PDB file of C-alpha atoms in Angstrom:
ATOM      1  CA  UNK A1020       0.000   0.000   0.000  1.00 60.00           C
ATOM      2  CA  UNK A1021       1.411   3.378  -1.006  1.00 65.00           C
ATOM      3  CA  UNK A1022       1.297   6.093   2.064  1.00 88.00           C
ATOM      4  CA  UNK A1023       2.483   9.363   2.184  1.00 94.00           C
ATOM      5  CA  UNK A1024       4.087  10.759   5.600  1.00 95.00           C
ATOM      6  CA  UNK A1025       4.165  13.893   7.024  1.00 96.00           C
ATOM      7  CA  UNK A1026       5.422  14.579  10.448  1.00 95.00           C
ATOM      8  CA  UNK A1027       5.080  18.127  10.897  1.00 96.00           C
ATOM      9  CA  UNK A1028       1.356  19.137  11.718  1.00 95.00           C
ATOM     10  CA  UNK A1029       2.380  22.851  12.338  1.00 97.00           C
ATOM     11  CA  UNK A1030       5.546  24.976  10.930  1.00 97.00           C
ATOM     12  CA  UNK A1031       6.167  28.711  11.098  1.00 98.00           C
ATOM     13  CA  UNK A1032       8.887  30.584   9.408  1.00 98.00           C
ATOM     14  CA  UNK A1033       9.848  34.418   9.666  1.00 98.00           C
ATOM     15  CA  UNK A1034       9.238  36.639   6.785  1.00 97.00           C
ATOM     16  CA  UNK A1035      11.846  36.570   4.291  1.00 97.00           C
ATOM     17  CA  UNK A1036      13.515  33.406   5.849  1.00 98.00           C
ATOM     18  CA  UNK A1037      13.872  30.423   4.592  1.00 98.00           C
ATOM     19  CA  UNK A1038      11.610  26.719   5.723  1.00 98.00           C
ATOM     20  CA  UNK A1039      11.350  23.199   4.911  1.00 98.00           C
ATOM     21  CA  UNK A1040       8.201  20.567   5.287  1.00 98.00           C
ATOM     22  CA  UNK A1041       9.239  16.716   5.157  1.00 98.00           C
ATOM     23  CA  UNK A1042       7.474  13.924   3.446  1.00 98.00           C
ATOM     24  CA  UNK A1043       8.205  10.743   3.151  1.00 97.00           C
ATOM     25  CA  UNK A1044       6.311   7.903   1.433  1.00 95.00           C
ATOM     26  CA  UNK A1045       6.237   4.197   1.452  1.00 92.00           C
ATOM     27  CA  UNK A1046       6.115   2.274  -2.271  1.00 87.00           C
ATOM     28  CA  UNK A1047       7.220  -0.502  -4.078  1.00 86.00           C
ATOM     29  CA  UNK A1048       6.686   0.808  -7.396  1.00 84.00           C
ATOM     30  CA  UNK A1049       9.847   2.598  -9.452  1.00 83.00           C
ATOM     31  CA  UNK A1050       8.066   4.707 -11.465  1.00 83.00           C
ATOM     32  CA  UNK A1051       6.216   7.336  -9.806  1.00 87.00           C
ATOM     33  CA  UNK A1052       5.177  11.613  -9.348  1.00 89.00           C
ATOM     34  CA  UNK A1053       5.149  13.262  -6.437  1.00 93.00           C
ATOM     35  CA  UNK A1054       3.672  16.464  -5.816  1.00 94.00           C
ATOM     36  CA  UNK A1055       3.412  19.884  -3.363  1.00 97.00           C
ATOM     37  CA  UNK A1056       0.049  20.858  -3.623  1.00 96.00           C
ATOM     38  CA  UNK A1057      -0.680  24.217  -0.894  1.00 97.00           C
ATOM     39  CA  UNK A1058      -4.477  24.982   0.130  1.00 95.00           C
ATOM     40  CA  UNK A1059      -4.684  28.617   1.402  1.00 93.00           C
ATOM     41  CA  UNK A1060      -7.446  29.235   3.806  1.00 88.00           C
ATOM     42  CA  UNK A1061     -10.694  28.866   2.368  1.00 81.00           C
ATOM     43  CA  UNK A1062      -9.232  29.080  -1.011  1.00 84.00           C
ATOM     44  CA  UNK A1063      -8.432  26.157  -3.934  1.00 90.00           C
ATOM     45  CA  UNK A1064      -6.230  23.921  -3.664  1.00 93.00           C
ATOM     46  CA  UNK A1065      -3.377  24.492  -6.164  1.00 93.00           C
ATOM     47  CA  UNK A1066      -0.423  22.341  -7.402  1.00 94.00           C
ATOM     48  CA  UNK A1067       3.245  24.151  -6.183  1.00 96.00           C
ATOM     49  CA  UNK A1068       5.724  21.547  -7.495  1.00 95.00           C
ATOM     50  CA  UNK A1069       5.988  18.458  -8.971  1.00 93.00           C
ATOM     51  CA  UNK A1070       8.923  15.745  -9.305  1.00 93.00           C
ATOM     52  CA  UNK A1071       9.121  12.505 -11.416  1.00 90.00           C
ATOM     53  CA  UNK A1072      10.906   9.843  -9.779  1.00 90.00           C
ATOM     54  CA  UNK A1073      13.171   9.279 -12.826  1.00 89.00           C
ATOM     55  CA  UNK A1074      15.062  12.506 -12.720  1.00 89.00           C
ATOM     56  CA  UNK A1075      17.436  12.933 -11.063  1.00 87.00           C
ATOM     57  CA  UNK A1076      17.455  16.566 -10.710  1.00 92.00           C
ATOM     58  CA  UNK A1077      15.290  18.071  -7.980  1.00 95.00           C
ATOM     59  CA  UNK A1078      12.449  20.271  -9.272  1.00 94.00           C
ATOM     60  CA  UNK A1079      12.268  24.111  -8.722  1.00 95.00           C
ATOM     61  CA  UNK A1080       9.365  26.570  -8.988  1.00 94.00           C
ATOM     62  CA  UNK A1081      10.745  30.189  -8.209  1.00 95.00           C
ATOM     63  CA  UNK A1082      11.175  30.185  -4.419  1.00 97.00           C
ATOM     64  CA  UNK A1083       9.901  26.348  -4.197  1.00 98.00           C
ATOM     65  CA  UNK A1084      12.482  23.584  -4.274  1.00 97.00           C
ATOM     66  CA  UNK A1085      12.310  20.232  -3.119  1.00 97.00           C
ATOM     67  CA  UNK A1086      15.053  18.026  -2.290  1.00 97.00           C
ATOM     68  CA  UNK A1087      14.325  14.555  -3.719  1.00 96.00           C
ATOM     69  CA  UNK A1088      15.891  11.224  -2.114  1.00 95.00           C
ATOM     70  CA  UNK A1089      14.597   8.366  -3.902  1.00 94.00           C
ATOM     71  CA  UNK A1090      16.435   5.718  -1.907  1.00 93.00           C
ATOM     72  CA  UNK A1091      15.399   7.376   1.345  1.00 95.00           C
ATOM     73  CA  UNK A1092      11.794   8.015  -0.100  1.00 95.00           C
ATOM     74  CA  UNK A1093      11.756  11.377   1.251  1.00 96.00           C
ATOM     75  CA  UNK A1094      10.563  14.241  -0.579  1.00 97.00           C
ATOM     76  CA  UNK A1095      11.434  17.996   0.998  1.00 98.00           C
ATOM     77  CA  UNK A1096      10.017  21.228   0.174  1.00 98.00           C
ATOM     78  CA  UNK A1097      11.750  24.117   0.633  1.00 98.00           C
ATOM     79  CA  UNK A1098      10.496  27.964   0.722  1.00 98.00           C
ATOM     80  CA  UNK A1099      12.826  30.477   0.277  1.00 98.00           C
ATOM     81  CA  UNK A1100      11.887  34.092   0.948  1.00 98.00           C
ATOM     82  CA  UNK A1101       8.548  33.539   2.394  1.00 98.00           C
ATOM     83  CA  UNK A1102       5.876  35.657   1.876  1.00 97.00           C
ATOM     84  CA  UNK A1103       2.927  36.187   3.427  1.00 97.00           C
ATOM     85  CA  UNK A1104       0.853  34.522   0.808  1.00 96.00           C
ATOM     86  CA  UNK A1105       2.706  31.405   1.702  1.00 97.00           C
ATOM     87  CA  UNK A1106       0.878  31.116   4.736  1.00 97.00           C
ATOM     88  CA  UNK A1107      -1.618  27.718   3.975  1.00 97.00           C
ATOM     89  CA  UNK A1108      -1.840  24.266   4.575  1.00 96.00           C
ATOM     90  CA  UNK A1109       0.769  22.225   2.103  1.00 97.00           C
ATOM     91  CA  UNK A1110      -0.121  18.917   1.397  1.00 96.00           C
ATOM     92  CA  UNK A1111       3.012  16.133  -0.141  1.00 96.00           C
ATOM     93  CA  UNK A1112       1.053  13.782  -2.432  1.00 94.00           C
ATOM     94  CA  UNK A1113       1.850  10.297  -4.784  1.00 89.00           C
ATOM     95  CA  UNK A1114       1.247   8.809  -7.827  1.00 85.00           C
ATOM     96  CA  UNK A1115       2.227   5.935  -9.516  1.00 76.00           C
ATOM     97  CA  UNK A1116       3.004   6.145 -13.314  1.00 63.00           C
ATOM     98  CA  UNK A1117       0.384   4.308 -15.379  1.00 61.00           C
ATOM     99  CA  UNK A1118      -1.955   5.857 -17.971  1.00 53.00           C
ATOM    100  CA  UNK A1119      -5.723   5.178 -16.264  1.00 54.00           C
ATOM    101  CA  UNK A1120      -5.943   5.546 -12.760  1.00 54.00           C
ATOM    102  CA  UNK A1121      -4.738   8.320 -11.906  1.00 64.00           C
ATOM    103  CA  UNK A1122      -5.459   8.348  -8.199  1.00 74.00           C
ATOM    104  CA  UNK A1123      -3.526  10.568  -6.140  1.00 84.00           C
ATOM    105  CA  UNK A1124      -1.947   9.600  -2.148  1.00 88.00           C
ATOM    106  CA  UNK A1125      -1.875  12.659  -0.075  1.00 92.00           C
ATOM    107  CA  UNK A1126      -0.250  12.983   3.456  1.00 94.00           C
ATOM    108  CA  UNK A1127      -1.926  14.464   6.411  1.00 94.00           C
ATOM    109  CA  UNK A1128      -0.832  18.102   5.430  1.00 95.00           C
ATOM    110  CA  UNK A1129       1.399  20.772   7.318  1.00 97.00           C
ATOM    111  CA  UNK A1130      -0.154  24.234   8.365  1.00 96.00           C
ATOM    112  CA  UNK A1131       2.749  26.613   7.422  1.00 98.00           C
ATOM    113  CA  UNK A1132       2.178  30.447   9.477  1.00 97.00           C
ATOM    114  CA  UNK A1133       4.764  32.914   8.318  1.00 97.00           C
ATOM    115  CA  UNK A1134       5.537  35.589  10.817  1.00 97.00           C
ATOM    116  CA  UNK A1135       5.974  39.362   9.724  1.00 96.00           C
TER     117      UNK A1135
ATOM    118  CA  UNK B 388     -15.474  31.235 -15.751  1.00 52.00           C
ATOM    119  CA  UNK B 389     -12.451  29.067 -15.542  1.00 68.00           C
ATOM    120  CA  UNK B 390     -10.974  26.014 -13.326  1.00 92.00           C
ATOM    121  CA  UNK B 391     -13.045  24.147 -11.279  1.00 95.00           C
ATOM    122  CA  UNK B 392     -16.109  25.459  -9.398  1.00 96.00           C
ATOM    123  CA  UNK B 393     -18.328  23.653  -6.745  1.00 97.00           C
ATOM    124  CA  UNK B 394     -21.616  24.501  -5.431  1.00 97.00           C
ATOM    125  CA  UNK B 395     -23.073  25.187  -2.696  1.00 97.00           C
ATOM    126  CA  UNK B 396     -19.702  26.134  -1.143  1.00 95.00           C
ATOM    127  CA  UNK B 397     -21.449  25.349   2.249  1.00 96.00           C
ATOM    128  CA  UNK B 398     -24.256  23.385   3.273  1.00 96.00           C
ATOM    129  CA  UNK B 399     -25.814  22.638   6.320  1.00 95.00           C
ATOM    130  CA  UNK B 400     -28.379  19.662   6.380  1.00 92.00           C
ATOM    131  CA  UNK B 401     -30.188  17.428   8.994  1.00 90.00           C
ATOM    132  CA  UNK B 402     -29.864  13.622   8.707  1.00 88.00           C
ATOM    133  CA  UNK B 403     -33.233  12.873   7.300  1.00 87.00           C
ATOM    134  CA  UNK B 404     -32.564  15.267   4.611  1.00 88.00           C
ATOM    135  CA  UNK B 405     -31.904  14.697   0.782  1.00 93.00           C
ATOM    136  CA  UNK B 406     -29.366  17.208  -0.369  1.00 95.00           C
ATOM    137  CA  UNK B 407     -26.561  17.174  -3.865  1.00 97.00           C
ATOM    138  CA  UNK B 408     -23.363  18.622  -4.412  1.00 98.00           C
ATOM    139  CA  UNK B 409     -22.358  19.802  -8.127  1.00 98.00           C
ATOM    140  CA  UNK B 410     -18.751  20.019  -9.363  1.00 98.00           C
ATOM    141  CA  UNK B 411     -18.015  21.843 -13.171  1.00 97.00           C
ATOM    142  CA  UNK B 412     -14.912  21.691 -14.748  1.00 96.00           C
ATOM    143  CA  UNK B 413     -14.151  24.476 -17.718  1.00 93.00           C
ATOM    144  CA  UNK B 414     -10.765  23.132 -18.162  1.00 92.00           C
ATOM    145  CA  UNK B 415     -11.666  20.333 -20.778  1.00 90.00           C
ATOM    146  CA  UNK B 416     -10.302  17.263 -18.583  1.00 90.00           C
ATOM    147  CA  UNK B 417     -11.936  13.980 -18.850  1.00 89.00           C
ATOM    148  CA  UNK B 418     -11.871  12.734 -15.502  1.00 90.00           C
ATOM    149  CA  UNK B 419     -13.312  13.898 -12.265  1.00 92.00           C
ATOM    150  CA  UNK B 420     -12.838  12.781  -8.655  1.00 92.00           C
ATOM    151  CA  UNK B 421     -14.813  13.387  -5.063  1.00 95.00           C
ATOM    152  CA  UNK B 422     -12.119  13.800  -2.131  1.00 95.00           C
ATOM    153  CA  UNK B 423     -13.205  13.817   1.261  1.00 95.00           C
ATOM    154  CA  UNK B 424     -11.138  16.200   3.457  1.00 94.00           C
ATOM    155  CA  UNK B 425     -11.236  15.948   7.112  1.00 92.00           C
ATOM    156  CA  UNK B 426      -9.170  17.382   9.795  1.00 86.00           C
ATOM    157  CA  UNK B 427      -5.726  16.058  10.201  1.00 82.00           C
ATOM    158  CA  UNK B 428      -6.697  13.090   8.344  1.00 87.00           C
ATOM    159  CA  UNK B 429      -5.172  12.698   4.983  1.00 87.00           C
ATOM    160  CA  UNK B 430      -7.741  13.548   1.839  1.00 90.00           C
ATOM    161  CA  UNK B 431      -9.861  10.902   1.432  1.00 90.00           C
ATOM    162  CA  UNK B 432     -10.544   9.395  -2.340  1.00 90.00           C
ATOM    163  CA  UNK B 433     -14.288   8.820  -2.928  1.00 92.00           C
ATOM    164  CA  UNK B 434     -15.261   8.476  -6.397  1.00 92.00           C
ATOM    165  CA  UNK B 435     -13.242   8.333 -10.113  1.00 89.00           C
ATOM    166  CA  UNK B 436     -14.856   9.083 -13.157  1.00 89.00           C
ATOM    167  CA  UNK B 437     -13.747   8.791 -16.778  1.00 84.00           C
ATOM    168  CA  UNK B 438     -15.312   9.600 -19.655  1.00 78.00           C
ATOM    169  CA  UNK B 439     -18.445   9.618 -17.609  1.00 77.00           C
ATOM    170  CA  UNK B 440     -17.741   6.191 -16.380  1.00 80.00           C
ATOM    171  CA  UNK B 441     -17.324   5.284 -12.526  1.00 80.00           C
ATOM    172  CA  UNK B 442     -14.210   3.191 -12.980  1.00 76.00           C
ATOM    173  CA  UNK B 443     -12.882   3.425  -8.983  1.00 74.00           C
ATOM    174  CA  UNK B 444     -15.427   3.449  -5.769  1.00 76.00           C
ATOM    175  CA  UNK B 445     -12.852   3.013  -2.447  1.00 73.00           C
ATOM    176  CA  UNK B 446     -16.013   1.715  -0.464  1.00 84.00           C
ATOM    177  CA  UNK B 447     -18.136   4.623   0.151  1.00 92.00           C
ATOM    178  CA  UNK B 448     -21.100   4.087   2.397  1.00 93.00           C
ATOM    179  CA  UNK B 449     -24.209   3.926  -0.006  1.00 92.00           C
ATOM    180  CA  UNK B 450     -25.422   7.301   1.339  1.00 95.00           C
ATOM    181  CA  UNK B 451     -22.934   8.655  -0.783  1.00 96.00           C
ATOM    182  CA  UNK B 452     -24.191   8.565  -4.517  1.00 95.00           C
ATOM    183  CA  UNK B 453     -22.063   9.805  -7.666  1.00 94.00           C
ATOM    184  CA  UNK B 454     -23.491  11.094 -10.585  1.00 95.00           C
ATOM    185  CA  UNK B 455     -21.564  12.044 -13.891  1.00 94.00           C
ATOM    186  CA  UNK B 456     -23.676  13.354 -16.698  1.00 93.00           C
ATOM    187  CA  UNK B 457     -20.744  14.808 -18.784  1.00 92.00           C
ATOM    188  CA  UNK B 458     -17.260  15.062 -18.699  1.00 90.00           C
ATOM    189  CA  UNK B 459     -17.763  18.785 -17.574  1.00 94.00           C
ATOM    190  CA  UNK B 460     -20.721  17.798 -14.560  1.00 96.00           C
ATOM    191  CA  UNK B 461     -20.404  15.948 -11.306  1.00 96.00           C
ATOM    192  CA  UNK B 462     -22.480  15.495  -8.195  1.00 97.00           C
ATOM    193  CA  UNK B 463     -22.670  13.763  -5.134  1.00 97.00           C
ATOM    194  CA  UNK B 464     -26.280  12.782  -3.793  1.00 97.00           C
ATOM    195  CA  UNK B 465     -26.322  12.640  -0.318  1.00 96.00           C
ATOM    196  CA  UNK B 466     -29.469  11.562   1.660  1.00 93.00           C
ATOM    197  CA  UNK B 467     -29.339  10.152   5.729  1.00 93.00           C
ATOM    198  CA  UNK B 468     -26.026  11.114   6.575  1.00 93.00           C
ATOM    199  CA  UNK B 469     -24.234  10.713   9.900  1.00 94.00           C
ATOM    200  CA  UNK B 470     -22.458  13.623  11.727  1.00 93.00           C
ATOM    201  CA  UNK B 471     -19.102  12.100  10.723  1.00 94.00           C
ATOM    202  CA  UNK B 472     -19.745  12.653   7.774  1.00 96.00           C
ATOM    203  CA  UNK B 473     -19.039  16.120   8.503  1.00 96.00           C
ATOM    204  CA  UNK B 474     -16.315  17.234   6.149  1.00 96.00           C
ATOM    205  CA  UNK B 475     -15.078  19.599   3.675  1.00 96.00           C
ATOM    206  CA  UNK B 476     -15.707  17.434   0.414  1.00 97.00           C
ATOM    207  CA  UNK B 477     -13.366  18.605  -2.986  1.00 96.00           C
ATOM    208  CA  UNK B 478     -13.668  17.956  -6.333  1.00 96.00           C
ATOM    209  CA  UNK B 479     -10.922  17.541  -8.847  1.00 94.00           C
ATOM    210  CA  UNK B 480     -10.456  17.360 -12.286  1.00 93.00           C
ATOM    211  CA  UNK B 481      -7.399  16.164 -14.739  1.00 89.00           C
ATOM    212  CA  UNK B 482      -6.641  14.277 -17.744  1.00 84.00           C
ATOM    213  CA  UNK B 483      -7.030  10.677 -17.252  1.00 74.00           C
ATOM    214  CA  UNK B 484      -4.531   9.021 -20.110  1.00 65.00           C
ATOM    215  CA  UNK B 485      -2.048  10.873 -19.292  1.00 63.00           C
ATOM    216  CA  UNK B 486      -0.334  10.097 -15.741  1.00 57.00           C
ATOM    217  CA  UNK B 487       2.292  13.169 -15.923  1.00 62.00           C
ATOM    218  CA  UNK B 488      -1.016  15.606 -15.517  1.00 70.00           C
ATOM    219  CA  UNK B 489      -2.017  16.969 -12.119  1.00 83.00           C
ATOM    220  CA  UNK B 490      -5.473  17.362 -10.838  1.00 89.00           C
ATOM    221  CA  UNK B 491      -7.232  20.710 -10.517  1.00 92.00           C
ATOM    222  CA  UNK B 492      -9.008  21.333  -7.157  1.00 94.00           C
ATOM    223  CA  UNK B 493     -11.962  23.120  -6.316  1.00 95.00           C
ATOM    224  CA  UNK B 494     -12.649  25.047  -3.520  1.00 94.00           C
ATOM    225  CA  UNK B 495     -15.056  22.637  -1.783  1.00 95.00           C
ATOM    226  CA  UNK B 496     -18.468  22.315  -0.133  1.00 97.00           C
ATOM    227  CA  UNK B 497     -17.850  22.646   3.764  1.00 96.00           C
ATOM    228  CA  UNK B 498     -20.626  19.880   4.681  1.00 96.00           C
ATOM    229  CA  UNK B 499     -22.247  20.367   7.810  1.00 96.00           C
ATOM    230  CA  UNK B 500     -24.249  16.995   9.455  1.00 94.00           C
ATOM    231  CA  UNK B 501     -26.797  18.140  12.253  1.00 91.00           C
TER     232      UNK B 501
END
């Protein structure tokens, strides 16, 4: 069964400073996406990053960055410069790679407050 | 309008009652899903549709009923729910061949079971 960790309920960064949220997940399966998606209170949620499992190179989205260890299954996002927008809740999601189900694995989410 | 909308955006009903939920995608994806979103529990997969067809149902109670007229349309008929069933409940929308596509989120109907 494909789960998706993450361990921090709460986080809160300064303005301007820099944070990281952890995720780690638990598959068998080589070919997979993982995914940042950030839910803003009482507003959509929308997709911040995404990262295939067969590069090698870890994704980056302006200030978003994640640090992607596929033998450790861990999947880090980091926020640099945080703005007050950032404040939200950030969910780390999964997906295996086949065409048809395309059923996504989210993680119990991390409420991010940034500080001014 | 564009993305994904959902209506009512909050709804407050009594357990005898008979109430649906509508979901419309402008985005021109051809598969929809219901999430279930509860606190501090990870979001909860209901319902898959594509091309109108149900083709993944993670054991919803029966009070929970799908409905998929078009690949743009999606409800969820609810009649005698519980108070746990209390929730904010999400659609999403994507393109189903294609794995490498993310889903598109609404902003929910905040469900309220009295």
């Amino acid at each position: 069964a494909q789960t998706v960790t993450q361990s921090q309920p709460e986080m809160s960064v300064q303005e301007a400073e820099t944070v990281t949220l952890s995720c780690t997940y638990d598959t068998s399966e080589s070919d997979y996406y993982l995914f940042w998606y950030k839910q803003p209170p009482s507003r959509q949620m929308i997709l911040v990053i995404r990262q295939e499992a067969y590069k090698q190179q870890n994704a980056t989205e302006n200030r978003f960055s994640v640090n992607f260890q596929k033998a450790a299954k861990s999947f880090s996002l980091k926020i640099s410069d945080s703005q007050l927008g950032d404040a939200a809740m950030y969910f780390c999601a999964y997906r295996v790679d086949q065409t048809g189900a395309n059923n996504l694995f989210f993680g119990t989410g991390t409420r991010l407050t940034v500080i001014p | 309008e564009t993305g994904v909308t959902q209506t009512p955006r909050h709804l407050v009903m009594g357990m005898t009652n008979k109430k649906s939920l509508k979901c419309e995608q402008h985005l021109g994806h051809n598969a929809m899903y219901w999430y279930k979103q509860s606190a501090k529990k990870p979001l909860e997969l209901m319902f898959v549709y594509s091309l109108e067809e149900r083709v993944e149902n993670n054991s919803v109670p029966s009070r929970f009923s799908p409905e998929c007229p078009n690949s743009s349309h999606l409800f969820l008929h609810l009649h005698t729910l519980q108070p746990e069933d209390s929730a904010l409940y999400l659609c999403a929308s994507s393109h189903y061949r294609d794995s490498s596509y993310e889903q598109y989120f609404g902003p929910g109907t905040r469900l309220t079971v009295t």
